[in-house]
Short mmCIF file of C-alpha atoms in Angstrom, two decimals:
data_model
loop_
_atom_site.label_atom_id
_atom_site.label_comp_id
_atom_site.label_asym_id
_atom_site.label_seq_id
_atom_site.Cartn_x
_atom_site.Cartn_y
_atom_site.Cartn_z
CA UNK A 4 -20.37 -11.31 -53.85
CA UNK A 5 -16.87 -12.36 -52.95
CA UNK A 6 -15.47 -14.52 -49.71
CA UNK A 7 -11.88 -13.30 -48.96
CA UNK A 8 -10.15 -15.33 -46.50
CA UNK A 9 -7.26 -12.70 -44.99
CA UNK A 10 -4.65 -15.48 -44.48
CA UNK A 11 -1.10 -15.65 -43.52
CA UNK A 12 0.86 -18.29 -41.84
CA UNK A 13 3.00 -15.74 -39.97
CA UNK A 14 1.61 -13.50 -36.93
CA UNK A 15 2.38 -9.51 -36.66
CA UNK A 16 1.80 -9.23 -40.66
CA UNK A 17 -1.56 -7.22 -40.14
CA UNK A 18 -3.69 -9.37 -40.95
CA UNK A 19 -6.42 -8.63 -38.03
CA UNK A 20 -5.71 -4.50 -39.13
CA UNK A 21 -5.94 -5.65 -42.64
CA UNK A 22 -9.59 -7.47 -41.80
CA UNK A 23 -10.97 -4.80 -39.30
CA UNK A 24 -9.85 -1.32 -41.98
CA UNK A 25 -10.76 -3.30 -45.02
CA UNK A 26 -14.27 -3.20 -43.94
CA UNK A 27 -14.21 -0.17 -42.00
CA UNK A 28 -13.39 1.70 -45.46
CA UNK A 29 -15.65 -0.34 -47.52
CA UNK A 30 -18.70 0.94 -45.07
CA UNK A 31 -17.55 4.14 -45.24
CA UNK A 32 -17.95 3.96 -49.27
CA UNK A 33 -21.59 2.30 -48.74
CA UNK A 34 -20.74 -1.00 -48.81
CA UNK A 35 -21.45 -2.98 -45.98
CA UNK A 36 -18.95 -5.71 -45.50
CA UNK A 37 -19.25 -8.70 -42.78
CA UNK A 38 -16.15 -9.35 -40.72
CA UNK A 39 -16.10 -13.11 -39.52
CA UNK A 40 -13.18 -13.33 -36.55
CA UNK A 41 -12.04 -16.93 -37.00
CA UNK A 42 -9.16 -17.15 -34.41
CA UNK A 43 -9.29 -18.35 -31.20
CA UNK A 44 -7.38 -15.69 -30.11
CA UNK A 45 -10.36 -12.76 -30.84
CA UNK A 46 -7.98 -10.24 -31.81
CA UNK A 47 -10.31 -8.88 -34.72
CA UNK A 48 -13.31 -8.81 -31.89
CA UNK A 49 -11.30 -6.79 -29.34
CA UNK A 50 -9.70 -4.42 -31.95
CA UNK A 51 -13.55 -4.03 -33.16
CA UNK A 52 -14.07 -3.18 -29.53
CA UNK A 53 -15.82 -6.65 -28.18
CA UNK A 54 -13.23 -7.64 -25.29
CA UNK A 55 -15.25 -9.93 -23.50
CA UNK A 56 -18.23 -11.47 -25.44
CA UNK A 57 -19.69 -14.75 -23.95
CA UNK A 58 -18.65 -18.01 -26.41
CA UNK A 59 -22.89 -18.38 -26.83
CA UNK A 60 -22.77 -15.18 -28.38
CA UNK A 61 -19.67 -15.59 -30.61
CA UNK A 62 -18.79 -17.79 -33.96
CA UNK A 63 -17.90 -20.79 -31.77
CA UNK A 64 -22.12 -20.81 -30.74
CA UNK A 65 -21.99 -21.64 -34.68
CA UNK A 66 -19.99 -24.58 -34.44
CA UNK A 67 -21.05 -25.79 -31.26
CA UNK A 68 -24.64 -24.95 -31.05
CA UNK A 69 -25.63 -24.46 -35.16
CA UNK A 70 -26.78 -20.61 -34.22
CA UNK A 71 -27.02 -19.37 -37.20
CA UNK A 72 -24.10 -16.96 -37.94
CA UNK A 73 -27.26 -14.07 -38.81
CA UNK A 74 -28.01 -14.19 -35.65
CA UNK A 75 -24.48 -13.42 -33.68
CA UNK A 76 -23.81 -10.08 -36.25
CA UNK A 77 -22.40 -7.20 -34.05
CA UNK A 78 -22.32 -3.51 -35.41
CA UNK A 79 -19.53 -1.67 -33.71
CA UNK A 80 -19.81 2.08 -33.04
CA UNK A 81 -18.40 2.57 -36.93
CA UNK A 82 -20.68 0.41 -38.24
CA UNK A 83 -18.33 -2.44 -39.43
CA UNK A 84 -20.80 -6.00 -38.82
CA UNK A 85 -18.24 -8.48 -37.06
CA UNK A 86 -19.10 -11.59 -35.83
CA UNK A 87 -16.48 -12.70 -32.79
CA UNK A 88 -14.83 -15.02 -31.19
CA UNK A 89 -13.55 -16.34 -28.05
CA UNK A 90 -10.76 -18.60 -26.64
CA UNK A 91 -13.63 -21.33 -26.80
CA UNK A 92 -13.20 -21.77 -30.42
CA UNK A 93 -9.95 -23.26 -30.28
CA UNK A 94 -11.67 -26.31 -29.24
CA UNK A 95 -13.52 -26.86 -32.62
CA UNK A 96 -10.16 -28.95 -34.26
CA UNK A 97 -10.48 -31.10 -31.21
CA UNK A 98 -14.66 -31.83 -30.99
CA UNK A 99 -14.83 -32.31 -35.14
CA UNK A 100 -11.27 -32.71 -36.65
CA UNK A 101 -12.24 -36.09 -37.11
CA UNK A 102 -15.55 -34.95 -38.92
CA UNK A 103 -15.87 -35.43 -42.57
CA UNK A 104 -17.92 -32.52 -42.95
CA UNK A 105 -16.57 -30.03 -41.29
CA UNK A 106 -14.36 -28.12 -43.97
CA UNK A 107 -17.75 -26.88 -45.59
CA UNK A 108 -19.18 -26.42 -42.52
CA UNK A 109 -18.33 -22.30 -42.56
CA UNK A 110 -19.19 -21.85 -46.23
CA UNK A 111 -23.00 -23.75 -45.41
CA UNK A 112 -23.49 -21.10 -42.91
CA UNK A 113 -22.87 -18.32 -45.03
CA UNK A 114 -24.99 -19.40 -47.68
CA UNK A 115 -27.72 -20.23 -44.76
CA UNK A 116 -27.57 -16.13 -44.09
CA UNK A 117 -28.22 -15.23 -47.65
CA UNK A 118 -24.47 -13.46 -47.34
CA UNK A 119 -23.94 -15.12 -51.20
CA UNK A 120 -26.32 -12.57 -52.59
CA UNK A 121 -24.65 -9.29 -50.41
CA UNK A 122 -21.89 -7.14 -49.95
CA UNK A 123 -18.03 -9.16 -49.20
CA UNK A 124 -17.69 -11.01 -46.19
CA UNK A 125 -13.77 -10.96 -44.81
CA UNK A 126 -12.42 -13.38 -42.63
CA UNK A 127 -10.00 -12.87 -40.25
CA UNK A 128 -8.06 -16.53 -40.42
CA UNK A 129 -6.10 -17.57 -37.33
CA UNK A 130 -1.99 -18.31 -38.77
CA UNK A 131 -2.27 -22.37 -38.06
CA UNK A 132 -3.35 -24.37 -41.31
CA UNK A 133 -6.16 -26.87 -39.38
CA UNK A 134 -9.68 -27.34 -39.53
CA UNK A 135 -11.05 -23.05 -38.58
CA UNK A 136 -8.59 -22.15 -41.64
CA UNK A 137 -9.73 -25.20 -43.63
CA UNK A 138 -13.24 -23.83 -42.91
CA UNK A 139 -12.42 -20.38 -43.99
CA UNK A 140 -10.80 -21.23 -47.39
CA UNK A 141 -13.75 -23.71 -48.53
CA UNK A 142 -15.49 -21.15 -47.57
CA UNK A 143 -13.89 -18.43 -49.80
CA UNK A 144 -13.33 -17.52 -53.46
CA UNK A 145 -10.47 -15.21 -52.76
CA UNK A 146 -7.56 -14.86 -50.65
CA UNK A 147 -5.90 -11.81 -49.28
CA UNK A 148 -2.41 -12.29 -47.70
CA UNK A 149 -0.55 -9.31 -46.28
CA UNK A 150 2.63 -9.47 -45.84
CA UNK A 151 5.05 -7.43 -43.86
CA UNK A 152 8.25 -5.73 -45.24
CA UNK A 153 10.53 -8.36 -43.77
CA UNK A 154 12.44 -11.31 -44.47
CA UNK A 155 10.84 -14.16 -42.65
CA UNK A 156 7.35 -12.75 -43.71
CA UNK A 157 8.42 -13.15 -47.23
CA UNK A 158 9.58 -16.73 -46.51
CA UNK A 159 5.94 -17.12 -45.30
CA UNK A 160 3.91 -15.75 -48.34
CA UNK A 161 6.18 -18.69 -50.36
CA UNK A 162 4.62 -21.53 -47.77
CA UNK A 163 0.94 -19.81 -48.25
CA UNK A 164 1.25 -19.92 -51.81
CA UNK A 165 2.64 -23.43 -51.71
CA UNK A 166 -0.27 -24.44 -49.43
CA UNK A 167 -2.67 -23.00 -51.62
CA UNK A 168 -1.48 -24.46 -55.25
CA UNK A 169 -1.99 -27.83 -53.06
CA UNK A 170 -5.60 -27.11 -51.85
CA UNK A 171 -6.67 -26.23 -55.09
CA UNK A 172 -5.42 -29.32 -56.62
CA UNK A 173 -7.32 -31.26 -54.31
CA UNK A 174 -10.11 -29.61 -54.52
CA UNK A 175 -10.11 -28.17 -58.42
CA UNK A 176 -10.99 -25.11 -57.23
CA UNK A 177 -9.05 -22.21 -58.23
CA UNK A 178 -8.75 -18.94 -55.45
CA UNK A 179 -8.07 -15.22 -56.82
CA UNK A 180 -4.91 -14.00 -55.17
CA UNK A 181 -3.91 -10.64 -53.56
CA UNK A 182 -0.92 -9.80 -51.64
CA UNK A 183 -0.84 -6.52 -49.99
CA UNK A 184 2.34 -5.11 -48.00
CA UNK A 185 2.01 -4.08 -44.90
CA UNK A 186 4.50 -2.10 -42.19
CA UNK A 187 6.29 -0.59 -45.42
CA UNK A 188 8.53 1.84 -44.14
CA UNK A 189 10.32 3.87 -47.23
CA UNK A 190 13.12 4.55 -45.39
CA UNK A 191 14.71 1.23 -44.52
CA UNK A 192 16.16 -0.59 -47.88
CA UNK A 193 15.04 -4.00 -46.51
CA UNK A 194 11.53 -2.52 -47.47
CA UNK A 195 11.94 -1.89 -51.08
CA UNK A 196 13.63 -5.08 -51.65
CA UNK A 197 10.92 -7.03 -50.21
CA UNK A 198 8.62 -5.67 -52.79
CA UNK A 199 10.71 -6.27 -55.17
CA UNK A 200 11.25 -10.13 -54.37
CA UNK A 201 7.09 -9.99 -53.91
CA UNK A 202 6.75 -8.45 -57.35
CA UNK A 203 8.55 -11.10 -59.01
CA UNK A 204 7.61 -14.07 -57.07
CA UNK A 205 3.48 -13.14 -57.55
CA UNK A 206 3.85 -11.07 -60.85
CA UNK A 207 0.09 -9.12 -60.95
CA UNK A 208 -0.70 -10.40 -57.83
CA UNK A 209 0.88 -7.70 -55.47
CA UNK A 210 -1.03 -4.72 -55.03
CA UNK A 211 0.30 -1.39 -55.42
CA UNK A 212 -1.15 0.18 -52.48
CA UNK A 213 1.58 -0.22 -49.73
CA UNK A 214 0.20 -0.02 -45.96
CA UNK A 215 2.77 2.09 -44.02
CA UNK A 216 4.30 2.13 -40.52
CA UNK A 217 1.96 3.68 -38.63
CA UNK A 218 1.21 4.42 -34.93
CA UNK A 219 -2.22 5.19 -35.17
CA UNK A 220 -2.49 1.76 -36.57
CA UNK A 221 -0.72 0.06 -34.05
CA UNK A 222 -2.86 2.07 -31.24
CA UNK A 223 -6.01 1.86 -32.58
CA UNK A 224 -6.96 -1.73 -31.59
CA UNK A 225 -6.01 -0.64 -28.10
CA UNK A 226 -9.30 1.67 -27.96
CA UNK A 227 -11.23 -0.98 -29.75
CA UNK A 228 -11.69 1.41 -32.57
CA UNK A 229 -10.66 0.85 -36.65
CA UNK A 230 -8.33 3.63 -38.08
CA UNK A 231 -10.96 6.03 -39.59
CA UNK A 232 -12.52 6.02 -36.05
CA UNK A 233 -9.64 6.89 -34.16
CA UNK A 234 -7.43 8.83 -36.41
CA UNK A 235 -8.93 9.51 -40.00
CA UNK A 236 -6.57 11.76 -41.20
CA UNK A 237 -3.66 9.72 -40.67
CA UNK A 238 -1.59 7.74 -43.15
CA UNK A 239 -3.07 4.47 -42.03
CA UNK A 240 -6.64 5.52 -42.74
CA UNK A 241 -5.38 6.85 -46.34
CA UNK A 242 -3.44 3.70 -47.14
CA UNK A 243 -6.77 1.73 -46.18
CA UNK A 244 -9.01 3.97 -48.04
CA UNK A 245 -6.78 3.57 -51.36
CA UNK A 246 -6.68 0.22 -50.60
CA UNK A 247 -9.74 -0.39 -50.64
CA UNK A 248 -10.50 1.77 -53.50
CA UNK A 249 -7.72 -0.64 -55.49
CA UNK A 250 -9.63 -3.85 -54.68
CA UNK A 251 -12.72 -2.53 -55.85
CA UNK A 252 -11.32 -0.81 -59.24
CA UNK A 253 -10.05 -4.24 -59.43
CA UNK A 254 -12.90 -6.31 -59.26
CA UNK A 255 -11.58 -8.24 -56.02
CA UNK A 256 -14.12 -6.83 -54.32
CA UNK A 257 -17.43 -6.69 -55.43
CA UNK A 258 -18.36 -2.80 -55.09
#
């Protein structure tokens, strides 16, 4: 079973997209993925089409409450098993920053729902390094970071790797690595050069599979609806599906 925390310090990366297609095309291969929304700002529950979901009935009931996290699973219309979240949830660095226990608190949940024994379980991290991310990290064995075919998101995979070589030092535990580009757009230079400067800063660690521009992919969250749903023959579903199939072939994710 693997953990992946989808993590980047940087927002418009497609990370959320990355989460929500990831294991929309890992149930459509028979593998049935859980999708844990761990930002405040729910944008993996809307684009899985929960806009409003009471906080008793979301991850923050977890934290607040100790309902276990088996028993606030969703299945959207495609299938994909999200637990959400709501604007509540921002309040967890506030009510237990100060706790001692708290950065395990996410991974002792999991392992309460017998999730160490089953398919992946993603988690959509929210781009501030505090106690939810903390929580998602402990929590994981592996870390996906997408990165967009720009400058400053480059600068931003640097920090996340920097961030990461620290944690495991502290910690002595050691997290697989994937970065995966995302908005590539073959016909802008900038593009090509940012893989490039990827390829040589994470040598093996960047995956060949390059998410394109896509509109589909930019609309989709809109109808609350992952790629294959809404447009399956597009070129965001096939760079998810290949994707996907990479990460498997690769043994990042368990198939």
């Amino acid at each position: 079973m693997a953990v992946i925390a989808v993590f980047n310090q940087k927002g418009g990366v497609g990370k959320t997209t990355t989460t929500l297609n990831l294991a929309a095309a890992l149930g459509q291969d028979g593998i049935a993925p859980v999708a844990i929304d761990l930002d405040p700002q729910s944008h993996l529950s809307i684009a899985a089409g929960y806009r409003y979901t009471p906080a008793m009935r979301t991850v923050f009931a977890f934290y607040q409450h100790g309902v276990p996290l088996s028993q606030l699973v969703r299945v959207n219309r495609s299938g994909v098993r999200v637990v959400p979240s709501s604007l509540d949830l921002s309040k967890v660095d506030a009510l237990y920053g100060s706790d001692a226990g708290i950065a395990r608190r996410l991974k002792e949940g999991i392992d309460a729902a017998g999730w160490a024994q089953k398919p992946p379980v993603l988690i959509d991290c929210c781009p501030m390094l505090g106690v939810l991310t903390l929580n998602a990290l402990m929590a994981a064995d592996r870390v996906l970071i997408p990165v967009s075919a720009d400058f400053l998101s480059l600068q931003g995979a640097h920090r996340i790797a920097a961030a990461l070589d620290a944690l495991e030092k502290r910690t002595g535990r050691v997290f697989q690595r994937r970065v995966v580009i995302t908005r590539f757009d073959a016909r802008r230079k900038l593009s090509a050069q940012i893989q490039w400067d990827l390829e040589m800063a994470f040598p093996g660690l960047v995956c060949e599979t390059r998410i394109h521009e896509s509109v589909p992919l930019a609309e989709s969250p809109m109808h609350g609806q992952d790629v294959f749903t809404f447009a399956p023959d597009s070129q965001g579903a096939t760079d998810y599906r290949t994707l996907m199939e990479e990460l498997v072939g690769s043994d990042f994710i368990d198939g």
